Amino acid sequence: MADLFQRLLLATEHTDFDAGAEGLALAMAQRCQAPLACVFPLISNPEYEAIAPERAAQAEAQVADKIRHLLAHASTLGVQVNVRVRRGLDLYLEIVQEARDIQADLIVIRRRGQRGFLANLLVGEMVGKVVAHAPCHALIVPRKATMWRRRVLAAAEPGV
């Protein structure tokens, strides 16, 4: 497995919905003995932030706290995590661009988030856009997933 993935990217907002993706990404990084890149996409609107700077500061503080928790957990596993916060109006664009910037081999992302039921029925709208535009493979992880123990389910595209 160490030869398969050299540059792993975890896309997370560190919510309950991200627990499976975070756990699996950390386990893969640990098993591959590779550092884990992590992107925290943060919705940013300069016009809104100019009107309500206290809200922007509150969001920044919440993200900083979430990053501290994730780094502490990774440290207990002996996994080096490099975190980057990316701000923009479309979260999927920030994740895809981060994958391009670091030349990721694999994006690990949650299956769905806290948006509307219909938009998240099978795969969340933002996640679907990440997968459609990803410059690399993407692993979509349900919130209660854990690292496999005996067998691996692999999806493959013919001719690739």
mmCIF file of C-alpha atoms in Angstrom:
data_model
loop_
_atom_site.group_PDB
_atom_site.id
_atom_site.type_symbol
_atom_site.label_atom_id
_atom_site.label_comp_id
_atom_site.label_asym_id
_atom_site.label_seq_id
_atom_site.Cartn_x
_atom_site.Cartn_y
_atom_site.Cartn_z
ATOM 1 C CA MET A 1 0.000 0.000 0.000
ATOM 2 C CA ALA A 2 2.926 2.337 0.602
ATOM 3 C CA ASP A 3 3.579 2.631 -3.145
ATOM 4 C CA LEU A 4 -0.039 3.356 -4.037
ATOM 5 C CA PHE A 5 -0.509 6.698 -2.317
ATOM 6 C CA GLN A 6 2.264 9.157 -1.605
ATOM 7 C CA ARG A 7 0.189 12.355 -1.318
ATOM 8 C CA LEU A 8 -3.069 11.941 0.574
ATOM 9 C CA LEU A 9 -5.478 14.856 0.939
ATOM 10 C CA LEU A 10 -8.215 14.875 3.559
ATOM 11 C CA ALA A 11 -11.022 17.349 2.915
ATOM 12 C CA THR A 12 -12.811 18.031 6.193
ATOM 13 C CA GLU A 13 -14.808 20.530 8.189
ATOM 14 C CA HIS A 14 -14.213 18.407 11.337
ATOM 15 C CA THR A 15 -17.907 17.752 11.978
ATOM 16 C CA ASP A 16 -19.611 14.516 12.991
ATOM 17 C CA PHE A 17 -20.166 13.874 9.277
ATOM 18 C CA ASP A 18 -16.383 13.931 8.708
ATOM 19 C CA ALA A 19 -15.505 11.381 11.417
ATOM 20 C CA GLY A 20 -15.270 8.405 9.069
ATOM 21 C CA ALA A 21 -13.211 10.252 6.466
ATOM 22 C CA GLU A 22 -10.857 11.636 9.098
ATOM 23 C CA GLY A 23 -10.369 8.259 10.768
ATOM 24 C CA LEU A 24 -9.772 6.472 7.487
ATOM 25 C CA ALA A 25 -7.397 9.148 6.156
ATOM 26 C CA LEU A 26 -5.360 9.072 9.361
ATOM 27 C CA ALA A 27 -5.243 5.252 9.289
ATOM 28 C CA MET A 28 -4.157 5.255 5.638
ATOM 29 C CA ALA A 29 -1.446 7.839 6.304
ATOM 30 C CA GLN A 30 -0.253 5.802 9.262
ATOM 31 C CA ARG A 31 -0.223 2.570 7.251
ATOM 32 C CA CYS A 32 1.408 4.204 4.187
ATOM 33 C CA GLN A 33 3.894 6.012 6.444
ATOM 34 C CA ALA A 34 3.050 9.189 4.568
ATOM 35 C CA PRO A 35 2.221 12.688 5.732
ATOM 36 C CA LEU A 36 -1.412 13.694 5.431
ATOM 37 C CA ALA A 37 -2.378 16.958 3.796
ATOM 38 C CA CYS A 38 -5.631 18.366 5.098
ATOM 39 C CA VAL A 39 -7.792 21.102 3.648
ATOM 40 C CA PHE A 40 -10.432 22.929 5.690
ATOM 41 C CA PRO A 41 -12.698 24.663 3.173
ATOM 42 C CA LEU A 42 -14.306 27.761 4.643
ATOM 43 C CA ILE A 43 -17.092 29.709 2.983
ATOM 44 C CA SER A 44 -15.870 33.247 2.534
ATOM 45 C CA ASN A 45 -17.674 36.243 1.144
ATOM 46 C CA PRO A 46 -15.674 39.488 1.336
ATOM 47 C CA GLU A 47 -18.808 41.659 1.145
ATOM 48 C CA TYR A 48 -20.482 39.864 4.049
ATOM 49 C CA GLU A 49 -17.260 39.853 6.053
ATOM 50 C CA ALA A 50 -16.949 43.622 5.621
ATOM 51 C CA ILE A 51 -20.456 44.077 7.045
ATOM 52 C CA ALA A 52 -20.116 41.518 9.851
ATOM 53 C CA PRO A 53 -16.416 41.134 10.718
ATOM 54 C CA GLU A 54 -17.287 39.597 14.098
ATOM 55 C CA ARG A 55 -18.929 36.632 12.309
ATOM 56 C CA ALA A 56 -15.818 36.104 10.190
ATOM 57 C CA ALA A 57 -13.631 36.225 13.304
ATOM 58 C CA GLN A 58 -15.926 33.737 15.038
ATOM 59 C CA ALA A 59 -15.703 31.342 12.062
ATOM 60 C CA GLU A 60 -11.894 31.673 12.059
ATOM 61 C CA ALA A 61 -11.755 30.878 15.788
ATOM 62 C CA GLN A 62 -13.980 27.811 15.336
ATOM 63 C CA VAL A 63 -11.796 26.512 12.504
ATOM 64 C CA ALA A 64 -8.635 27.078 14.574
ATOM 65 C CA ASP A 65 -10.161 25.082 17.431
ATOM 66 C CA LYS A 66 -11.154 22.241 15.078
ATOM 67 C CA ILE A 67 -7.657 22.174 13.613
ATOM 68 C CA ARG A 68 -6.130 21.918 17.106
ATOM 69 C CA HIS A 69 -8.344 18.902 17.876
ATOM 70 C CA LEU A 70 -7.466 17.178 14.603
ATOM 71 C CA LEU A 71 -3.732 17.790 15.049
ATOM 72 C CA ALA A 72 -3.835 16.470 18.609
ATOM 73 C CA HIS A 73 -5.574 13.288 17.461
ATOM 74 C CA ALA A 74 -3.090 12.835 14.595
ATOM 75 C CA SER A 75 -0.193 13.324 16.995
ATOM 76 C CA THR A 76 -1.396 10.454 19.178
ATOM 77 C CA LEU A 77 -1.290 8.240 16.063
ATOM 78 C CA GLY A 78 2.139 9.468 15.021
ATOM 79 C CA VAL A 79 0.811 10.967 11.778
ATOM 80 C CA GLN A 80 2.215 14.229 10.446
ATOM 81 C CA VAL A 81 -0.623 16.458 9.228
ATOM 82 C CA ASN A 82 -0.185 19.597 7.156
ATOM 83 C CA VAL A 83 -3.330 21.721 7.382
ATOM 84 C CA ARG A 84 -4.417 24.472 5.045
ATOM 85 C CA VAL A 85 -7.549 26.590 5.355
ATOM 86 C CA ARG A 86 -8.919 27.629 1.967
ATOM 87 C CA ARG A 87 -11.530 30.351 1.698
ATOM 88 C CA GLY A 88 -13.998 30.806 -1.127
ATOM 89 C CA LEU A 89 -17.627 30.855 -2.198
ATOM 90 C CA ASP A 90 -17.614 27.303 -3.626
ATOM 91 C CA LEU A 91 -16.079 24.816 -1.221
ATOM 92 C CA TYR A 92 -15.631 22.131 -3.867
ATOM 93 C CA LEU A 93 -13.416 24.468 -5.926
ATOM 94 C CA GLU A 94 -11.165 25.044 -2.928
ATOM 95 C CA ILE A 95 -10.783 21.290 -2.332
ATOM 96 C CA VAL A 96 -10.094 20.548 -6.009
ATOM 97 C CA GLN A 97 -7.554 23.373 -6.245
ATOM 98 C CA GLU A 98 -5.764 22.153 -3.119
ATOM 99 C CA ALA A 99 -5.566 18.666 -4.655
ATOM 100 C CA ARG A 100 -4.017 20.219 -7.777
ATOM 101 C CA ASP A 101 -1.616 22.379 -5.766
ATOM 102 C CA ILE A 102 -0.185 19.446 -3.823
ATOM 103 C CA GLN A 103 -0.536 16.960 -6.703
ATOM 104 C CA ALA A 104 -2.598 14.638 -4.526
ATOM 105 C CA ASP A 105 -2.893 10.958 -5.401
ATOM 106 C CA LEU A 106 -6.113 10.582 -3.421
ATOM 107 C CA ILE A 107 -8.755 12.854 -1.909
ATOM 108 C CA VAL A 108 -10.501 11.399 1.143
ATOM 109 C CA ILE A 109 -13.852 13.069 1.749
ATOM 110 C CA ARG A 110 -17.084 12.487 3.647
ATOM 111 C CA ARG A 111 -20.115 11.081 1.883
ATOM 112 C CA ARG A 112 -22.527 13.837 2.791
ATOM 113 C CA GLY A 113 -22.920 16.714 5.186
ATOM 114 C CA GLN A 114 -25.531 18.694 6.999
ATOM 115 C CA ARG A 115 -27.313 20.247 4.045
ATOM 116 C CA GLY A 116 -30.828 19.344 2.846
ATOM 117 C CA PHE A 117 -32.092 15.764 2.732
ATOM 118 C CA LEU A 118 -32.746 15.622 -1.014
ATOM 119 C CA ALA A 119 -29.378 17.142 -1.898
ATOM 120 C CA ASN A 120 -27.646 14.589 0.301
ATOM 121 C CA LEU A 121 -29.714 11.495 -0.419
ATOM 122 C CA LEU A 122 -26.831 9.398 -1.744
ATOM 123 C CA VAL A 123 -23.817 11.658 -2.073
ATOM 124 C CA GLY A 124 -23.797 15.288 -1.019
ATOM 125 C CA GLU A 125 -23.874 17.958 -3.707
ATOM 126 C CA MET A 126 -20.480 19.412 -2.753
ATOM 127 C CA VAL A 127 -18.918 15.940 -2.620
ATOM 128 C CA GLY A 128 -20.333 15.082 -6.027
ATOM 129 C CA LYS A 129 -18.742 18.210 -7.480
ATOM 130 C CA VAL A 130 -15.386 17.363 -5.884
ATOM 131 C CA VAL A 131 -15.472 13.884 -7.413
ATOM 132 C CA ALA A 132 -16.526 15.232 -10.828
ATOM 133 C CA HIS A 133 -13.679 17.784 -10.932
ATOM 134 C CA ALA A 134 -10.957 15.989 -8.949
ATOM 135 C CA PRO A 135 -7.549 15.752 -10.626
ATOM 136 C CA CYS A 136 -6.961 12.424 -8.870
ATOM 137 C CA HIS A 137 -8.795 9.507 -7.307
ATOM 138 C CA ALA A 138 -11.390 10.255 -4.617
ATOM 139 C CA LEU A 139 -12.470 8.024 -1.753
ATOM 140 C CA ILE A 140 -15.928 8.857 -0.408
ATOM 141 C CA VAL A 141 -16.295 7.714 3.193
ATOM 142 C CA PRO A 142 -19.494 7.339 5.261
ATOM 143 C CA ARG A 143 -19.403 8.914 8.700
ATOM 144 C CA LYS A 144 -19.201 5.601 10.617
ATOM 145 C CA ALA A 145 -16.587 3.939 8.397
ATOM 146 C CA THR A 146 -13.386 2.500 9.809
ATOM 147 C CA MET A 147 -10.203 1.149 8.273
ATOM 148 C CA TRP A 148 -10.731 -2.295 6.808
ATOM 149 C CA ARG A 149 -9.443 -5.303 8.671
ATOM 150 C CA ARG A 150 -9.573 -8.293 6.285
ATOM 151 C CA ARG A 151 -10.795 -7.412 2.837
ATOM 152 C CA VAL A 152 -10.730 -4.405 0.555
ATOM 153 C CA LEU A 153 -13.507 -3.333 -1.786
ATOM 154 C CA ALA A 154 -11.992 -1.664 -4.830
ATOM 155 C CA ALA A 155 -13.732 0.233 -7.593
ATOM 156 C CA ALA A 156 -11.919 0.313 -10.902
ATOM 157 C CA GLU A 157 -12.486 1.950 -14.249
ATOM 158 C CA PRO A 158 -11.900 -0.312 -17.250
ATOM 159 C CA GLY A 159 -9.122 0.848 -19.530
ATOM 160 C CA VAL A 160 -7.466 3.121 -16.977
#
